[in-house]
Structures are given as C-alpha cells and as structure tokens.
Coordinates of C-alpha atoms and ligand atoms in Angstrom, one line a residue:
M1 CA 24.7 -38.8 1.0
R2 CA 26.9 -41.4 -0.7
A3 CA 29.3 -43.3 1.6
I4 CA 31.9 -45.9 1.4
V5 CA 32.9 -48.4 4.2
S6 CA 36.5 -49.9 4.9
I7 CA 36.5 -53.1 6.7
N8 CA 39.4 -54.8 8.5
S9 CA 38.2 -58.1 9.8
G10 CA 40.7 -60.2 12.0
S11 CA 40.5 -63.2 14.2
S12 CA 39.2 -61.5 17.3
S13 CA 38.3 -58.0 16.1
I14 CA 36.5 -55.9 13.2
K15 CA 37.6 -52.6 12.5
F16 CA 35.5 -50.4 10.1
A17 CA 35.4 -46.8 9.0
V18 CA 32.5 -44.9 7.2
Y19 CA 33.7 -42.2 4.7
R20 CA 31.1 -39.8 3.3
L21 CA 31.7 -38.7 -0.3
D22 CA 31.0 -35.3 -1.6
E23 CA 30.1 -34.4 -5.2
H24 CA 33.8 -34.7 -6.2
D25 CA 34.0 -38.1 -4.6
T26 CA 36.3 -36.8 -1.8
P27 CA 36.1 -38.9 1.1
T28 CA 35.6 -37.6 4.6
L29 CA 35.6 -39.9 7.7
S30 CA 32.3 -39.6 9.4
A31 CA 32.6 -42.6 11.9
N32 CA 34.7 -45.5 12.8
G33 CA 34.6 -48.3 15.1
K34 CA 35.7 -51.5 16.4
I35 CA 34.3 -54.8 17.6
E36 CA 37.0 -56.4 19.7
R37 CA 37.4 -59.5 22.0
I38 CA 35.3 -61.5 19.5
G39 CA 35.0 -65.1 21.0
I40 CA 35.5 -63.9 24.5
E41 CA 33.4 -60.9 25.5
P42 CA 32.7 -58.9 22.5
R43 CA 32.4 -55.2 22.9
L44 CA 31.5 -52.5 20.3
K45 CA 32.5 -48.9 20.3
I46 CA 31.5 -46.5 17.3
Q47 CA 32.8 -42.9 17.4
T48 CA 32.6 -39.9 15.4
V49 CA 35.9 -38.3 13.7
D50 CA 36.2 -36.0 16.9
K51 CA 36.1 -39.1 19.1
Q52 CA 32.5 -38.6 20.4
I53 CA 31.2 -42.0 21.2
I54 CA 28.0 -42.6 19.3
H55 CA 27.3 -46.2 20.2
Q56 CA 28.7 -48.6 22.6
M57 CA 27.7 -52.2 23.4
D58 CA 29.2 -54.9 25.6
W59 CA 28.2 -58.5 25.3
S60 CA 29.6 -59.9 28.7
D61 CA 28.1 -63.3 28.0
G62 CA 28.7 -63.2 24.2
A63 CA 31.5 -65.8 23.8
T64 CA 29.5 -67.7 21.3
L65 CA 28.6 -64.7 19.1
S66 CA 30.2 -65.3 15.7
H67 CA 31.7 -62.6 13.3
A68 CA 28.4 -63.1 11.3
D69 CA 26.2 -62.4 14.3
L70 CA 28.1 -59.1 15.1
L71 CA 28.2 -57.9 11.6
E72 CA 24.4 -58.6 11.5
Y73 CA 24.0 -56.5 14.6
L74 CA 26.3 -53.8 13.0
F75 CA 24.1 -53.8 9.7
D76 CA 20.9 -53.5 12.0
W77 CA 22.4 -50.5 13.8
A78 CA 23.5 -48.8 10.6
K79 CA 20.0 -49.1 9.0
G80 CA 18.6 -47.1 11.9
H81 CA 21.3 -44.6 12.1
L82 CA 22.7 -44.0 8.6
R83 CA 19.2 -43.6 7.1
D84 CA 20.4 -40.5 5.1
T85 CA 23.4 -42.5 3.9
Q86 CA 23.6 -44.6 0.6
I87 CA 26.5 -47.0 1.0
V88 CA 28.2 -47.4 -2.6
A89 CA 30.8 -50.0 -1.7
F90 CA 32.6 -52.0 1.0
G91 CA 36.4 -52.4 0.9
H92 CA 38.2 -55.1 2.6
R93 CA 41.7 -55.7 3.9
V94 CA 42.7 -59.1 2.5
V95 CA 45.9 -60.3 3.8
H96 CA 47.2 -62.5 0.9
G97 CA 46.8 -62.0 -2.7
G98 CA 49.2 -64.6 -3.7
N99 CA 50.9 -64.4 -7.1
D100 CA 47.7 -63.3 -9.2
F101 CA 45.9 -60.6 -7.1
V102 CA 48.4 -57.7 -7.2
A103 CA 45.9 -54.7 -7.2
P104 CA 42.6 -54.1 -5.6
C105 CA 39.7 -55.9 -7.4
C106 CA 35.8 -56.4 -7.1
V107 CA 35.0 -59.6 -5.4
D108 CA 32.7 -62.2 -7.1
D109 CA 32.3 -65.9 -6.3
A110 CA 35.2 -66.8 -8.6
V111 CA 37.6 -64.3 -6.9
L112 CA 36.5 -65.5 -3.5
A113 CA 37.2 -69.2 -4.5
E114 CA 40.7 -68.2 -5.6
L115 CA 41.3 -66.2 -2.4
E116 CA 40.0 -69.1 -0.2
K117 CA 42.9 -71.2 -1.7
L118 CA 45.3 -68.8 0.1
C119 CA 43.8 -69.3 3.5
P120 CA 46.6 -71.9 4.5
L121 CA 49.2 -69.1 3.9
A122 CA 47.7 -66.7 6.3
P123 CA 45.7 -68.8 8.7
L124 CA 45.4 -66.0 11.4
H125 CA 43.9 -63.5 9.0
Q126 CA 42.7 -64.6 5.7
P127 CA 39.7 -66.8 6.7
H128 CA 38.3 -63.9 8.7
N129 CA 38.9 -61.4 5.9
L130 CA 37.0 -63.6 3.6
A131 CA 34.3 -64.5 6.2
A132 CA 33.5 -60.7 6.3
I133 CA 33.0 -60.5 2.5
R134 CA 30.9 -63.6 2.4
I135 CA 28.5 -62.3 5.4
I136 CA 28.1 -58.9 3.8
A137 CA 27.4 -60.4 0.4
G138 CA 24.7 -62.2 2.1
L139 CA 23.3 -59.1 3.9
S140 CA 23.6 -56.8 1.0
P141 CA 24.3 -58.6 -2.2
D142 CA 23.8 -55.4 -4.5
I143 CA 26.7 -53.5 -3.2
P144 CA 30.0 -54.0 -4.6
Q145 CA 32.8 -55.2 -2.4
I146 CA 36.4 -54.6 -3.2
A147 CA 39.3 -56.6 -1.8
C148 CA 42.5 -54.7 -1.1
F149 CA 45.7 -56.8 -0.6
D150 CA 48.4 -56.5 1.9
T151 CA 50.8 -58.2 -0.6
A152 CA 50.1 -55.9 -3.4
F153 CA 52.6 -53.0 -2.3
H154 CA 55.3 -55.3 -2.5
H155 CA 54.7 -56.9 -5.7
D156 CA 57.0 -54.8 -8.0
R157 CA 60.1 -55.0 -5.9
P158 CA 63.4 -56.4 -7.2
A159 CA 62.9 -60.1 -8.1
L160 CA 66.1 -60.9 -6.1
T161 CA 64.5 -59.9 -2.8
T162 CA 61.4 -62.1 -3.6
R163 CA 63.5 -65.4 -3.8
F164 CA 64.2 -68.0 -1.1
A165 CA 67.3 -70.1 -2.0
I166 CA 65.4 -73.1 -2.9
P167 CA 65.0 -74.9 -6.3
R168 CA 63.7 -72.7 -9.2
A169 CA 60.7 -75.0 -9.8
L170 CA 59.3 -74.2 -6.2
H171 CA 59.8 -70.4 -6.7
D172 CA 57.9 -70.8 -10.0
A173 CA 55.2 -72.6 -8.2
G174 CA 54.5 -69.6 -5.9
I175 CA 56.9 -70.5 -3.1
R176 CA 58.6 -66.9 -2.7
R177 CA 58.7 -64.0 -0.3
Y178 CA 55.5 -61.8 -0.7
G179 CA 55.5 -59.4 2.2
F180 CA 52.6 -58.0 4.1
H181 CA 51.2 -54.8 5.8
G182 CA 51.3 -53.4 2.4
L183 CA 48.3 -51.2 2.9
S184 CA 49.9 -49.7 5.9
Y185 CA 53.1 -49.1 4.1
E186 CA 51.3 -47.6 1.2
Y187 CA 49.7 -45.2 3.4
I188 CA 53.0 -44.2 5.2
A189 CA 54.7 -43.7 1.8
R190 CA 51.8 -41.4 0.9
R191 CA 51.9 -39.5 4.1
L192 CA 55.7 -39.2 3.9
T193 CA 55.3 -37.5 0.6
E194 CA 53.0 -34.9 2.1
L195 CA 55.1 -34.5 5.4
D196 CA 58.7 -34.5 4.0
P197 CA 58.9 -34.9 0.2
A198 CA 62.7 -35.0 0.2
L199 CA 62.8 -37.9 2.7
A200 CA 59.9 -39.6 0.8
G201 CA 62.3 -39.6 -2.2
G202 CA 65.1 -41.3 -0.2
K203 CA 66.0 -44.5 1.6
V204 CA 63.6 -45.1 4.3
I205 CA 62.6 -48.1 6.5
T206 CA 59.2 -48.2 8.1
G207 CA 58.5 -50.3 11.0
H208 CA 54.9 -51.5 11.4
L209 CA 55.5 -52.5 14.9
G210 CA 52.0 -53.8 16.3
N211 CA 50.7 -57.2 17.3
G212 CA 51.9 -58.3 13.9
A213 CA 55.2 -56.5 13.0
S214 CA 57.4 -56.1 10.1
L215 CA 59.8 -53.7 8.4
C216 CA 59.7 -52.4 4.9
A217 CA 62.7 -51.0 3.1
M218 CA 61.3 -48.2 0.6
D219 CA 63.4 -46.4 -1.9
N220 CA 61.6 -43.3 -3.4
G221 CA 58.3 -44.6 -1.8
R222 CA 58.5 -48.1 -3.4
S223 CA 59.0 -51.4 -1.4
I224 CA 62.3 -52.8 -2.4
D225 CA 62.6 -55.4 0.6
T226 CA 60.5 -56.4 3.7
T227 CA 60.9 -58.7 6.5
M228 CA 57.8 -60.9 6.0
G229 CA 58.1 -63.6 3.4
F230 CA 55.8 -66.4 2.1
T231 CA 53.6 -66.0 5.1
A232 CA 53.1 -63.3 7.8
L233 CA 55.2 -65.5 10.2
D234 CA 58.6 -64.5 8.8
G235 CA 60.8 -61.7 10.1
L236 CA 60.4 -59.9 13.4
M237 CA 59.3 -61.3 16.7
M238 CA 55.4 -60.4 17.0
G239 CA 52.8 -60.6 19.7
T240 CA 52.4 -64.4 19.3
R241 CA 54.4 -65.1 16.3
C242 CA 58.1 -66.2 16.3
G243 CA 59.3 -64.4 13.2
T244 CA 62.5 -65.7 11.4
I245 CA 63.4 -69.2 12.8
D246 CA 66.0 -71.7 11.7
P247 CA 63.9 -74.0 9.5
G248 CA 65.7 -76.9 11.1
V249 CA 63.7 -76.2 14.2
I250 CA 60.6 -77.2 12.3
I251 CA 62.1 -80.4 11.0
H252 CA 63.3 -81.3 14.6
F253 CA 59.6 -80.6 16.0
Q254 CA 58.1 -82.9 13.4
K255 CA 60.9 -85.7 13.2
Q256 CA 62.4 -85.7 16.7
M257 CA 59.6 -84.4 18.9
G258 CA 56.8 -86.0 16.9
M259 CA 54.7 -82.9 16.5
Q260 CA 51.9 -82.8 13.9
A261 CA 51.8 -80.0 11.5
A262 CA 48.7 -78.3 13.4
Q263 CA 50.7 -78.4 16.5
V264 CA 53.8 -76.8 15.0
E265 CA 51.4 -74.2 13.5
D266 CA 50.0 -73.5 16.8
I267 CA 53.3 -73.0 18.4
L268 CA 54.8 -70.7 15.8
Y269 CA 51.7 -68.6 15.3
R270 CA 50.0 -68.5 18.5
Q271 CA 52.3 -69.5 21.4
S272 CA 55.6 -67.7 20.4
G273 CA 56.7 -64.1 20.3
L274 CA 56.4 -61.9 23.2
L275 CA 53.8 -64.3 24.7
G276 CA 56.1 -67.3 24.3
V277 CA 59.3 -65.7 25.6
S278 CA 57.6 -63.8 28.6
G279 CA 55.1 -66.5 29.4
I280 CA 53.0 -63.5 30.6
S281 CA 51.3 -61.7 27.8
S282 CA 51.5 -61.0 23.9
D283 CA 50.7 -57.4 24.7
M284 CA 53.8 -54.9 24.8
R285 CA 52.0 -52.6 27.4
T286 CA 51.3 -55.5 29.7
L287 CA 55.1 -56.5 29.6
S288 CA 56.3 -52.9 30.2
E289 CA 54.2 -52.8 33.4
S290 CA 55.6 -56.2 34.7
S291 CA 58.7 -56.5 36.9
A292 CA 59.3 -60.1 35.7
P293 CA 62.7 -60.7 34.1
E294 CA 61.1 -62.7 31.4
A295 CA 59.1 -59.7 30.4
E296 CA 62.2 -57.6 30.1
E297 CA 63.9 -60.3 28.2
A298 CA 60.8 -60.5 25.7
I299 CA 61.0 -56.6 25.3
E300 CA 64.8 -56.5 24.6
L301 CA 64.6 -59.6 22.1
F302 CA 61.8 -57.6 20.2
A303 CA 64.0 -54.5 19.9
W304 CA 67.1 -56.5 19.1
R305 CA 65.4 -58.5 16.3
A306 CA 63.9 -55.3 15.0
A307 CA 67.2 -53.6 14.8
R308 CA 68.9 -56.6 13.5
E309 CA 66.5 -56.8 10.7
A310 CA 66.8 -53.0 10.0
G311 CA 70.4 -53.5 9.6
A312 CA 69.8 -56.0 6.8
L313 CA 67.3 -53.8 5.1
A314 CA 69.7 -50.9 5.3
S315 CA 72.1 -53.1 3.4
T316 CA 69.5 -53.9 0.7
L317 CA 68.9 -50.0 0.5
G318 CA 72.6 -49.3 0.2
G319 CA 72.2 -46.6 3.2
L320 CA 69.5 -45.1 5.3
D321 CA 68.0 -41.7 5.3
G322 CA 65.0 -42.3 7.6
F323 CA 63.2 -44.6 9.9
V324 CA 59.3 -44.2 10.4
F325 CA 57.7 -46.0 13.4
T326 CA 54.0 -46.9 13.0
A327 CA 51.2 -49.1 14.5
G328 CA 50.4 -49.7 18.0
I329 CA 53.8 -50.2 19.5
G330 CA 55.6 -47.9 17.0
E331 CA 53.2 -45.0 17.6
N332 CA 52.8 -45.3 21.3
H333 CA 55.8 -47.3 23.0
A334 CA 58.5 -44.7 23.4
D335 CA 60.8 -47.1 25.3
V336 CA 60.7 -49.7 22.5
R337 CA 61.3 -46.9 19.8
A338 CA 64.4 -45.9 22.0
R339 CA 65.8 -49.3 22.3
I340 CA 65.7 -49.9 18.5
C341 CA 67.1 -46.4 17.8
H342 CA 70.0 -46.9 20.2
R343 CA 70.9 -50.3 18.4
L344 CA 70.9 -48.2 15.1
R345 CA 73.4 -45.6 16.1
W346 CA 76.1 -47.1 14.1
L347 CA 73.9 -46.2 11.0
G348 CA 73.8 -42.6 12.3
A349 CA 70.5 -42.6 14.1
D350 CA 70.4 -40.2 17.1
I351 CA 67.2 -40.1 19.1
D352 CA 66.0 -37.0 20.9
E353 CA 65.0 -38.7 24.1
E354 CA 62.6 -35.9 25.1
A355 CA 60.8 -35.7 21.8
N356 CA 60.5 -39.4 21.9
A357 CA 59.0 -39.4 25.4
R358 CA 56.3 -37.1 24.1
H359 CA 55.6 -39.1 20.9
A360 CA 56.6 -36.0 18.7
P361 CA 56.3 -36.5 15.0
I362 CA 60.1 -36.2 14.5
I363 CA 62.1 -37.9 17.3
S364 CA 65.6 -37.5 16.0
T365 CA 68.0 -34.8 16.9
P366 CA 68.7 -32.1 14.3
G367 CA 72.2 -33.6 13.7
S368 CA 71.0 -37.2 13.2
K369 CA 72.0 -38.6 9.8
V370 CA 68.9 -40.8 9.9
K371 CA 65.6 -38.9 10.4
L372 CA 63.5 -40.7 12.9
M373 CA 59.7 -40.1 12.7
V374 CA 56.5 -41.4 14.3
I375 CA 53.6 -41.3 11.7
P376 CA 50.3 -43.0 12.6
T377 CA 49.1 -45.4 10.1
D378 CA 45.6 -45.6 8.6
E379 CA 44.9 -48.8 6.7
E380 CA 41.2 -48.0 6.5
R381 CA 41.8 -44.8 4.8
M382 CA 44.2 -46.6 2.3
I383 CA 41.4 -49.0 1.6
A384 CA 39.0 -46.1 1.0
L385 CA 41.3 -44.4 -1.5
H386 CA 41.5 -47.8 -3.4
I387 CA 37.7 -48.2 -3.5
L388 CA 37.4 -44.7 -5.0
S389 CA 40.3 -45.5 -7.6
L390 CA 38.6 -48.6 -8.6
L391 CA 35.0 -47.2 -8.8
Y392 CA 35.7 -43.8 -10.2
G393 CA 39.3 -43.8 -11.5
A394 CA 40.6 -41.4 -8.6
K395 CA 44.3 -41.6 -8.0
P396 CA 44.9 -43.6 -4.7
Ligands
AMP401 P1 48.2 -53.0 16.9 O1 48.3 -54.5 16.6 O2 48.8 -52.0 16.0 O3 46.9 -52.6 17.5 O4 49.3 -52.9 18.1 C1 49.1 -53.5 19.4 C2 50.4 -53.4 20.3 O5 50.6 -52.1 20.5 C3 50.2 -54.1 21.7 O6 51.6 -54.8 21.8 C4 50.0 -53.0 22.5 O7 50.6 -53.1 23.9 C5 50.8 -51.8 21.8 N1 50.1 -50.6 22.2 C6 49.0 -50.1 22.0 N2 48.8 -48.9 22.6 C7 49.9 -48.6 23.3 C8 50.3 -47.6 24.1 N3 49.4 -46.5 24.3 N4 51.4 -47.7 24.8 C9 52.2 -48.8 24.6 N5 51.9 -49.9 23.9 C10 50.7 -49.8 23.1

C-alpha cells in the first residue's frame, strides 16, 4: 500500500500524519501523532484515525534529545510497523516562502539553500521546518520531499494590502506584508465550500487562534488581507508574541535602553503575548483556570485585540457575512470566542451562548447578520492534498 506523510515540525513539537493512498490516489488518514515537549521531556503519541493509541513513549530524562534523534526513533518505529506501506513522499509545512516560493515545490539542495535565507524572518519556525527536511533527506534520500508554504495562500491578494508605508525600493526588495497560517486558511476555505457554499462565496474572516494567532479576510474563498505581515510577529497578541506594536518601541529598546537585537527578538517573540502580560503562562487554558487579575487582563487583551483587528479586516472586505473560529483556542475556548463575538456585535454578530458553550459548528443565533462558525483546521491534510497535486496532478 502506498502512503504519504505530512510533517509539521516546530520548535518544541513535531506533528505528523500518515495517509494511505488507494488506486485512485485518494488519501485516507491511517495514523497521526505528535512528539511534544522537545528539549524538556519529550513524549510521543501515535494514534489511529479513531483515536486508538498505537504507540506511546515518554523520555523523562530526554532533555538533550534533538529533533534528529526523535525523527530517527520515529523512522525506526515506522520500519517495524508500516512494513506493508511504501512511503511515496513527505510533505512539510514551511512557514516562510518569501517572494519566490508561492506554490508547493519539491525540495532539493538549491531550494533548501534559498529557504535557509528566510530563517531570520521566521526564527521560531523556519529553522525547525528545514531541519526536518534535512534529517529526512539523510534518513531516506530517495523519497521526494515537498515544501508547502504558509505564505502561499496570501500571495495573490490585492497589492495594496501587501504594502507597508515605507520607501518603494524597500518594498521592491521584499520588505512587505506576506501573511502566514496559509495552509490552515486554505483548508478552512475548502471546508467552508463543503459546509456552506453560499457563505464560502461571501465575505468571511477566519480566526486561526492558537499559540500563534492571526486573522484572514477572505472574499469568495481567497485571502484579501491578513493580520500577520513581514514576519509572524505582526497582528494579534499570541502565546508569547506581542503582535502589532508601535515600531517606536523597538527604537526605544535599542537606543534608550541599550538592548541588542537578539534581546529585542527574545522579548518580542518569546517573552510577550499572553505570557508577558499575565506573567503566568502562554497557555490560554492555564490562564482561564487562574484567579489572578493579570491572567484576566491577558485574556481580555487577547479578545480585544482580535476584535479590533477583525474590525479593520471587515473594513478591507467592505462588510462581513461570517466569522470562522479555528485552532486550539478558536476550536476549544468558548469564553474567548464569546468575548470576541460580543465585541463584534456592532457588525451584526449575535452569538448563541448555549451553542457556543457546547462548541457547536454554528454558534450564531438564526437572526445573526454575521454567521459564526467553529471549524477544526487540518494543516496536515492540506499538506497531503498539495503532495497529491504535485505528484499526480490532483486538484488540491
Ligand atoms: P494550538 O497552537 O492551535 O495548538 O493552540 C494552543 C492554544 O489552544 C493554547 O493556548 C491552549 O490553551 C488552547 N487550547 C487547546 N485546547 C484547549 C481546550 N480544550 N480548551 C481551551 N483552550 C485550549
């Protein structure tokens, strides 16, 4: 049996999914899994499509285990357990494709070298995305690897929304708004076409609200604006990232407070957001369980910032027909969804509190002008569809 594997390699986790292909190249999820807490106490869980755990491993003294060590372990395990399976390709989420990589592509040494140059623009993600490609190339050099870019979904959007108000020459040199979470948004756009074709053809904001968070304004299923910019630091407040900030603050950090660039980067990427404001945790669930006023302030700031940016995107769209919540917070955190929706009442969003509390797929009242939905995202499946498109010409 042929199979393809989607890999989403982050700083402290590696998510993967194995899809078996039938004779028509139709992918069916057969197993997925996650290695998390890499660098602390790595743990691995692999489960079948109906959530039966088929393998589990805890490395309680494994702080020194690298991504390479853990991928090697996974390959050894797969050799024993997927003996009847021939892996025909690996697909990877790659966060930044820059100006040049606007569609999925096969990775070779030259492509890898170009993608390497984009690491400074996505320091939390890109090095880990590329490390996985390099490690797998070493372990199985004959199997094609395909890179799928988070920036690609936003590539065709109106030129106006890609610009910063900086000198033209700098824009021409690539200092522009790219946008991220594209695989997630592409998947949601696709799912919306199946679930509600009329809404999919309208003006919709999708909120990918997870540890990383952004909003995308979609008109007829295409991205026309998004909150992330040149890097995945822009826009919403996130787990540890600050989101949009007065650029004068950065100048102040450096000129008045004497901070080096690496320190500024660390503050903005790793010490800000929910963690920085609460002083407690970057995890929304942990903050919800806390009675500290700083935790409440962080949650409310997150919701306000999301609603504020949604107002801006509604202006780009010239109206709003729907709002889709997705990712860890968007799919699971009813209180945060409610806080955001209450702030969007002026746009015609009317949340059904009972439906929201039980995480129903539609969480607006029948009379709501803006349809409010919860749709689980699936970046791994989107990667799989891109692999099939590239290998066999299937429509993603
Ligand atoms: P992600 O990056 O998409 O995995 O999302 C991570 C965020 O989702 C964290 O802030 C979690 O606290 C939050 N989250 C995940 N699961 C839940 C849940 N069941 N209830 C509330 N928040 C959750």
